[in-house]
Coordinates of C-alpha atoms in Angstrom, one line a residue:
X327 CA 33.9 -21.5 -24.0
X328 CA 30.1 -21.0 -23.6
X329 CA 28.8 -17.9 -21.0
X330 CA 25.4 -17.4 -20.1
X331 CA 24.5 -13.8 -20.3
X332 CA 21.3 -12.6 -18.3
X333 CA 19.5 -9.6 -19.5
X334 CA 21.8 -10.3 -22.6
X335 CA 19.0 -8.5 -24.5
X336 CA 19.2 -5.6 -22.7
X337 CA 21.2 -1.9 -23.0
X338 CA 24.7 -3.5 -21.3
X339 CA 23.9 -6.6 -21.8
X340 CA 23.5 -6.6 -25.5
X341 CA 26.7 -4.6 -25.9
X342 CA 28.4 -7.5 -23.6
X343 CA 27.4 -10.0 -25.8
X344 CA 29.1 -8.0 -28.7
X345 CA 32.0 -8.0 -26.9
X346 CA 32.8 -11.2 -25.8
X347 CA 31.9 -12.9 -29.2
X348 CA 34.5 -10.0 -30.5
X349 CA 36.6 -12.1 -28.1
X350 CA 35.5 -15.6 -29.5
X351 CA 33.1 -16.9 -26.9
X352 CA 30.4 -19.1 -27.5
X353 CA 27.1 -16.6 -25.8
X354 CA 23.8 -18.0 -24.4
X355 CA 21.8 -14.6 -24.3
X356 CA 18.9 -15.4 -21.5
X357 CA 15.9 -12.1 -21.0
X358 CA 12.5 -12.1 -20.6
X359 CA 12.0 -9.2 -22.8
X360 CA 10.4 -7.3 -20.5
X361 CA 12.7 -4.0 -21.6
X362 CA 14.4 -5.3 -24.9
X363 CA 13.4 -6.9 -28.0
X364 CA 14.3 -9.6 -29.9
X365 CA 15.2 -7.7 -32.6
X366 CA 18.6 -7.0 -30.7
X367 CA 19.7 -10.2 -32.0
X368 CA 20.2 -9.3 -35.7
X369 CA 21.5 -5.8 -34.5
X370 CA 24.6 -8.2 -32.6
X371 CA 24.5 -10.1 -35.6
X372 CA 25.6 -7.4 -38.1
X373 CA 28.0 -6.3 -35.8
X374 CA 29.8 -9.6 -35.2
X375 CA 28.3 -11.8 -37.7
X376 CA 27.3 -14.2 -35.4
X377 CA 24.0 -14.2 -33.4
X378 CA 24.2 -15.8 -29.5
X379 CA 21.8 -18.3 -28.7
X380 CA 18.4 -17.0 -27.5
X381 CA 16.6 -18.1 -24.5
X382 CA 13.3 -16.5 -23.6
X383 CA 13.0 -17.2 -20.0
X384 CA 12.1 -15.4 -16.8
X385 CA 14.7 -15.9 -14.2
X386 CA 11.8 -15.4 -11.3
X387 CA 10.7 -18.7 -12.7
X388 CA 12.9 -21.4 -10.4
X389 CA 12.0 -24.6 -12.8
X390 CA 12.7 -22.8 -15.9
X391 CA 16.3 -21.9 -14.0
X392 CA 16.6 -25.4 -13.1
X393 CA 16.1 -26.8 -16.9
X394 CA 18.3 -24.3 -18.4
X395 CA 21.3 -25.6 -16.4
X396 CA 20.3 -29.4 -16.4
X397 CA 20.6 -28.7 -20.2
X398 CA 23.7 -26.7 -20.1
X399 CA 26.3 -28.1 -17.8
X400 CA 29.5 -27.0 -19.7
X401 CA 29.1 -23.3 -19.1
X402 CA 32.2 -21.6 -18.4
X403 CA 30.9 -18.5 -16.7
X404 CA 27.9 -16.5 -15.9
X405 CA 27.6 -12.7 -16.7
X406 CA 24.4 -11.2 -14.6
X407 CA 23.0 -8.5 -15.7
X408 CA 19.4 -9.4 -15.6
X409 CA 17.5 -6.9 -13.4
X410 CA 15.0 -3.8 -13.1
X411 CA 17.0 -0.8 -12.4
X412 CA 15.1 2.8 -12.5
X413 CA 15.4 3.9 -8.9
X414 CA 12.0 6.1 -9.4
X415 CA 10.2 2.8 -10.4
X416 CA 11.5 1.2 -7.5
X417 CA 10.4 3.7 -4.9
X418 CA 7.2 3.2 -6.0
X419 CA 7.2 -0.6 -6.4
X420 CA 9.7 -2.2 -3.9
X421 CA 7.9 -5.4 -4.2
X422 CA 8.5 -6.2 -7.6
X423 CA 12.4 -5.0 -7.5
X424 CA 12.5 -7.2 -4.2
X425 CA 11.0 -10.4 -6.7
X426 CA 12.8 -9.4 -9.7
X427 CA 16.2 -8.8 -8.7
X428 CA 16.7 -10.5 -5.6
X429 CA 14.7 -14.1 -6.5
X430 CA 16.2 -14.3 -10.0
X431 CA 19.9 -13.9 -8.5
X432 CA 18.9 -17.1 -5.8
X433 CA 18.0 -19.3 -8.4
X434 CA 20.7 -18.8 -10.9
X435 CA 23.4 -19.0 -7.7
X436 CA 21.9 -22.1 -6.4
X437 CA 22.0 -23.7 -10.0
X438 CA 25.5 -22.5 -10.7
X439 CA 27.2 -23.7 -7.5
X440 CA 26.6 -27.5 -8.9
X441 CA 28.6 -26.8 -11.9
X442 CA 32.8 -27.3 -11.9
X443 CA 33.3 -23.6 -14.0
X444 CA 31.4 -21.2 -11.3
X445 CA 32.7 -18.3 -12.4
X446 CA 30.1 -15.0 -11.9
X447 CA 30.5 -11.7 -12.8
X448 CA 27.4 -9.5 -10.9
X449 CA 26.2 -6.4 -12.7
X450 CA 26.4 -3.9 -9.5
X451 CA 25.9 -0.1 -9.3
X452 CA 27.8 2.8 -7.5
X453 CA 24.3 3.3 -5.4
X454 CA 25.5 0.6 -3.0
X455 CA 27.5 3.8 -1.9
X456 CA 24.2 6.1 -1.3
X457 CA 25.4 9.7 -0.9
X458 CA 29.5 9.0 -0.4
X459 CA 30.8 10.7 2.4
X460 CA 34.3 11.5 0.4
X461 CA 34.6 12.2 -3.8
X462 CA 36.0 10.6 -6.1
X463 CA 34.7 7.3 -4.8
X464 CA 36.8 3.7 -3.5
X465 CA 36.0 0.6 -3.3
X466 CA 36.4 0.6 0.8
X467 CA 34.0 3.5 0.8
X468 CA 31.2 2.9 3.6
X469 CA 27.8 1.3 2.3
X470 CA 25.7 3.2 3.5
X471 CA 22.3 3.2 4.1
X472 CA 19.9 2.6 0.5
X473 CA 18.1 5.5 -0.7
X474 CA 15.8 3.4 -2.9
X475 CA 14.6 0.0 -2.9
X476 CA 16.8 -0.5 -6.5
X477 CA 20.5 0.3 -4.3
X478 CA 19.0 -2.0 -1.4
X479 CA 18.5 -4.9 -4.1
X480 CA 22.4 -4.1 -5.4
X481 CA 23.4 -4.4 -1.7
X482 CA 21.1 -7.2 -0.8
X483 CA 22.6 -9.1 -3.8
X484 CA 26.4 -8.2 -3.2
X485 CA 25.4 -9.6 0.3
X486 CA 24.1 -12.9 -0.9
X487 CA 27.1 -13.4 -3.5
X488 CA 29.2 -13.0 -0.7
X489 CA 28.0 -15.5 1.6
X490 CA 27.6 -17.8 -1.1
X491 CA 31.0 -17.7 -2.4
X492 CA 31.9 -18.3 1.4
X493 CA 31.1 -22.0 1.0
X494 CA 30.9 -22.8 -2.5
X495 CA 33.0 -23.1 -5.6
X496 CA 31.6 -19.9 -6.3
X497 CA 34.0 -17.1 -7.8
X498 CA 32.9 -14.0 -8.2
X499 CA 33.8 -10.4 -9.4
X500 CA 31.0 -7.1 -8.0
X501 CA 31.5 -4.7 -11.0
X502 CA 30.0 -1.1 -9.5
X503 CA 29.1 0.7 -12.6
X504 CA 28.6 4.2 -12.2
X505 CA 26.4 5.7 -15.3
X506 CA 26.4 4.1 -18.7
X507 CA 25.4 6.0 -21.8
X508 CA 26.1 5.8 -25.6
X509 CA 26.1 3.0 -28.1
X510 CA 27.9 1.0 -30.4
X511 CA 29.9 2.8 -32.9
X512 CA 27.5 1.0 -35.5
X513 CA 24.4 2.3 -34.6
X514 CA 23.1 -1.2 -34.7
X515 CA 22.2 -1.5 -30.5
X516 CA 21.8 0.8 -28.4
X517 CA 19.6 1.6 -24.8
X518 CA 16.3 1.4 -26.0
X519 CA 14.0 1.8 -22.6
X520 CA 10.1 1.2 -23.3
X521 CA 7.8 3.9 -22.5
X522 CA 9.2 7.1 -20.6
X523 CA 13.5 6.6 -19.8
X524 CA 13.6 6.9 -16.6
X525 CA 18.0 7.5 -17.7
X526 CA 19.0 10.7 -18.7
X527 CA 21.1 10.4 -22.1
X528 CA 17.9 8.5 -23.4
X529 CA 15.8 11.7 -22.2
X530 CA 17.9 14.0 -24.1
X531 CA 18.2 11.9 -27.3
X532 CA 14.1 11.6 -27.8
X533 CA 13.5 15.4 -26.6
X534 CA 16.0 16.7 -29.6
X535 CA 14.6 13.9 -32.2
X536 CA 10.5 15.7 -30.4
X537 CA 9.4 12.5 -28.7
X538 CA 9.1 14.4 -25.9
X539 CA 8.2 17.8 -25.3
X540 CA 10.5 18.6 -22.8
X541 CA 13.9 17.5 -20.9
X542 CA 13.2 17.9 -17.1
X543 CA 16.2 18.6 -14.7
X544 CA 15.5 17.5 -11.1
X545 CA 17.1 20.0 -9.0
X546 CA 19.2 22.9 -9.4
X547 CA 19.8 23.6 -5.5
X548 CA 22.6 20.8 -4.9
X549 CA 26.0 21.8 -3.6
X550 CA 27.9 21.6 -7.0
X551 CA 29.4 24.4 -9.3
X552 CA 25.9 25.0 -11.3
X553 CA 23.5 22.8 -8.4
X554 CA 22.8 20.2 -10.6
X555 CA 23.8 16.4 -9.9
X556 CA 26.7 15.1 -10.6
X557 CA 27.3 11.7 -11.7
X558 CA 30.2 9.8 -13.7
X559 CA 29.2 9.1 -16.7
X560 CA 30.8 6.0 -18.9
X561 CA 30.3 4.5 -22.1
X562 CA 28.5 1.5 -23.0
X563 CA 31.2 -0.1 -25.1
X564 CA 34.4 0.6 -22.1
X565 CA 31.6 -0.9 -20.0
X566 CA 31.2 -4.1 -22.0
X567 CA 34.8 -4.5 -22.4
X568 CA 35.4 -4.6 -18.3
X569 CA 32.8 -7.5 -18.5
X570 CA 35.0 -9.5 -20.4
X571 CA 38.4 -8.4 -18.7
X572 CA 36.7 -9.3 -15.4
X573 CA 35.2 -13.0 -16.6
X574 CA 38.7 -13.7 -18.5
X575 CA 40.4 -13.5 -14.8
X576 CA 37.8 -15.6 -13.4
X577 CA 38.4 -17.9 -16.3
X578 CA 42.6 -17.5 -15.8
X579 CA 42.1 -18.2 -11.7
X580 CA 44.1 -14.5 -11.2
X581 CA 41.8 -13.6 -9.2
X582 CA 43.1 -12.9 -5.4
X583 CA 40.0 -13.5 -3.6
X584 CA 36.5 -15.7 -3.7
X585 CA 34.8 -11.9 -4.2
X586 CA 36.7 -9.2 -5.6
X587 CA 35.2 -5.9 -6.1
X588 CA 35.8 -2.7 -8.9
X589 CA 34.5 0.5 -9.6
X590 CA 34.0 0.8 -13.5
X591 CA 33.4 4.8 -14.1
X592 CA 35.9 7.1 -15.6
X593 CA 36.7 8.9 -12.4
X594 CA 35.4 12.3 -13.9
X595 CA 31.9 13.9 -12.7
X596 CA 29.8 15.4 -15.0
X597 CA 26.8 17.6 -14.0
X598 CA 23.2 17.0 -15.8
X599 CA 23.7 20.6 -17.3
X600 CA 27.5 20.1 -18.3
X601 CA 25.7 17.2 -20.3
X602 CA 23.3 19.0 -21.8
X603 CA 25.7 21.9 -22.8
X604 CA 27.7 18.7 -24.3
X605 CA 25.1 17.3 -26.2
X606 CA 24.0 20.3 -27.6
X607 CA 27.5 21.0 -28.8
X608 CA 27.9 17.6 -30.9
X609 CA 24.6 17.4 -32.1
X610 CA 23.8 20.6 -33.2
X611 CA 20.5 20.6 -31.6
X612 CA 19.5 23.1 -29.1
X613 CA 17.6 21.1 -26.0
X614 CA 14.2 22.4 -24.4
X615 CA 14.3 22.0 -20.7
X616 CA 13.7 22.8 -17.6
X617 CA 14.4 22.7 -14.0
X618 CA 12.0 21.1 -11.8
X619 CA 11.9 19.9 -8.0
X620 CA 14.6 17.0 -6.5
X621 CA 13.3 13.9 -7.2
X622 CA 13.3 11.3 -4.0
X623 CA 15.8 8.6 -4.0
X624 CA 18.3 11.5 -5.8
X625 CA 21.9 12.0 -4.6
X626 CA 24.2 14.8 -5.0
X627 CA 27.3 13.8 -6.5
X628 CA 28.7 10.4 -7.6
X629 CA 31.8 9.9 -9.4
X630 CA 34.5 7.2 -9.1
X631 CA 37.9 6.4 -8.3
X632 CA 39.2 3.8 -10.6
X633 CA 42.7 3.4 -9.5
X634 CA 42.0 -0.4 -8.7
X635 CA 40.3 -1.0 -12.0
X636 CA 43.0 0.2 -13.5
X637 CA 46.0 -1.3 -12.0
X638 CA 44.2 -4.7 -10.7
X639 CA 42.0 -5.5 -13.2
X640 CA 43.9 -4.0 -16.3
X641 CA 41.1 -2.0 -17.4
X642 CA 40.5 1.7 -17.9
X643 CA 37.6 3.7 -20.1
X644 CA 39.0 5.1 -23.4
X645 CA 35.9 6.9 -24.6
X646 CA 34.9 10.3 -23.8
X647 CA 31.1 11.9 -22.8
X648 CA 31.2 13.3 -26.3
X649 CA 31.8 10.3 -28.2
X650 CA 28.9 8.3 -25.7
X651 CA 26.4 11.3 -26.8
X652 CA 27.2 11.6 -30.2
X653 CA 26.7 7.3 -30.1
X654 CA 23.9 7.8 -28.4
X655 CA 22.2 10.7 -30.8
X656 CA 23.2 8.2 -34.0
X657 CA 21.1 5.5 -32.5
X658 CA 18.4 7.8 -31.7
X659 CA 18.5 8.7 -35.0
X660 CA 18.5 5.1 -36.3
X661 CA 15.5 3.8 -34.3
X662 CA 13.5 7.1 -35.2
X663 CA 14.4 6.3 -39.3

C-alpha cells in the first residue's frame, strides 16, 4: 500500500517513515527541505534497508499539489505532518504560518477528496487546548482561545478537516501530540532543527556537546512544584508508532466516526528543570543554564490524559524521558562526530 508522507523529512516525520516501512508500506516522502535534509534518506535507509521515494515539493505550491496526485492515484492514505511549528517564530511571523500551514493543508485536502482511499491522519498539537482549565488533559477539554498564531493554525486546520470530512469521502484521524523528544535507537535520524532550536531537548543536547553557550529557562514563577513549565514529554519512536496504529484503522474502516480525535502523550508532566536534572543524570554532563523572563505565547502546564488512546486506538507509549534523552544525546553526539 503506498502513503504519502508530508514533511516526511522532517523530526516525526522521518521517524514515521521508519515505522511504517517497519510495517511493510510502500512511503512517498514529500518536504521542501526547508528544516531537514536530504541526507535523512540514507539515515531511513540503514535503518530499514529501504529508502521511501523522495519528492522535493512545496505544498504552498497548488500545481505542484495537483501533479503529484494526477501522477499518483493509487495512494492508500495520507500522513500530514508538513508544517512550521516553533510558537516563538510564529508570534513574530503569523503570516507565513497562516501560508505555510493552512494553504498547504487546502491543497492537499482538495486533491485527496478525488481519490477512492481518503484516508488522513493530521499531525495536531495539544496547543489547540491553550492553557487547560483541568490537568491531566481530555480530548472533550474546551479549545480555547490560541495563544500563538502556530495553536491558531492547528485549530484552524482541525476546523477545516472537519468540515471537509462533512461532505466528502474524507476519513480522518486529529492526533494531538503533546511534546516529542529523542531519536531512533540507531542514532541514524534524529530532530535536527536549522539554526537556534527553538525545542528544548535539542537546546540541552547542543549546550552539553558547547554549541551553545548556555541553556535558557523561561520562567521560574509558574504555579508548579519548582515554577517551571510543565509539559508531557513523549518519544519520537512511541510517536511514530501511533501514526501507523492510527492510518491502519483508517485503512481497516474501524474507525467510529468521519473525524476521530486522540491525545498521544504519556500522561505524565515533566517540568523543564525535572528534565534538566534528567539529562544530566544519563549523560553525565553537568548543563549551564539559567533562568530568564516568561516567554509570550508560554503556558503553564500541559500534560495529557490518554485513556482513549489507550483503550480506542490500542496504543500507549512504552519509552521513558530517560531513554528519549539518552536517544537524543547519542544523536547529538552523532551529528557532532
Amino acid at each position: 500500500m503506498k502513503i504519502v508522507v508530508t514533511g516526511g523529512l522532517g523530526f516525526i516525520g522521518s521517524h514515521t517513515v521508519v515505522e511504517l516501512q517497519n510495517e511493510g508500506f510502500e512511503v512517498i516522502a514529500i518536504d521542501n527541505l526547508s528544516n531537514s535534509s536530504e541526507s535523512v534518506l540514507d539515515g531511513i535507509f540503514n535503518i530499514t534497508g529501504k529508502k521511501p521515494i523522495f519528492e522535493k515539493m512545496d505544498l504552498r505550491d497548488k500545481t505542484s499539489v495537483q501533479n503529484f496526485f494526477k501522477k499518483h492515484q493509487d495512494v492508500a492514505g495520507v500522513i500530514h505532518f508538513a508544517a512550521s511549528k516553533a510558537v516563538g517564530e510564529s508570534v513574530e511571523d503569523p503570516l507565513l504560518y497562516y501560508e505555510n500551514n493552512i494553504n498547504a493543508l487546502v491543497y492537499v485536502l482538495q486533491e485527496l477528496k478525488e481519490l477512492p482511499n481518503a484516508n488522513f491522519i493530521f499531525s495536531s498539537s495539544c496547543t489547540v487546548y491553550g492553557q487547560a482549565e483541568k490537568m491531566p488533559i481530555t480530548e472533550d477539554a474546551s479549545i480555547q482561545i490560541a495563544m500563538s498564531p502556530y495553536g491558531n493554525t492547528k485549530q484552524i486546520g482541525e476546523e477545516i478537516i472537519t468540515d471537509t470530512a462533512k461532505v466528502t469521502n474524507i476519513n480522518s484521524i486529529l492526533l494531538r501530540y503533546f511534546n516529542p523528544i529523542g531519536a531512533h535507537s540507531s542514532a541514524e535520524i534524529g530532530e535536527l532543527p536549522l539554526g537556534v532550536p527553538q525545542n528544548l531537548v535539542p537546546f540541552i543536547t547542543q549546550t552539553a556537546f558547547g554549541l551553545r553557550e548556555k541553556l535558557s529557562v523561561f520562567g521560574s514563577d509558574y504555579p508548579t512544584p519548582d515554577g517551571t513549565a510543565v509539559r508531557d514529554y513523549i518519544h519520537v519512536v512511541d510517536l511514530a508508532k501511533a501514526h501507523v496504529i492510527a492510518l491502519q484503522r483508517l485503512i481497516n474502516k474501524q474507525n467510529l466516526a468521519k473525524v476521530e480525535t486522540f491525545n498521544l502523550g504519556t500522561g505524565t508532566g515533566s517540568s523543564v528543570l525535572e528534565v534538566i536534572h534528567a539529562f544530566e543524570k544519563v549523560s553525565g554532563q553537568k548543563l549551564n543554564y539559567q533562568i530568564v523572563g516568561r516567554r509570550e505565547g508560554d503556558i503553564t502546564s500541559a500534560y495529557a490524559n490518554t485513556d482513549k488512546a489507550n483503550t480506542v486506538l490500542g496504543w500507549k507509549s512504552q519509552l521513558s524521558l530517560e531513554e528519549a534523552l539518552e536517544s537524543a544525546w547519542k544523536w547529538e553526539k552523532k551529528i557532532r562526530s
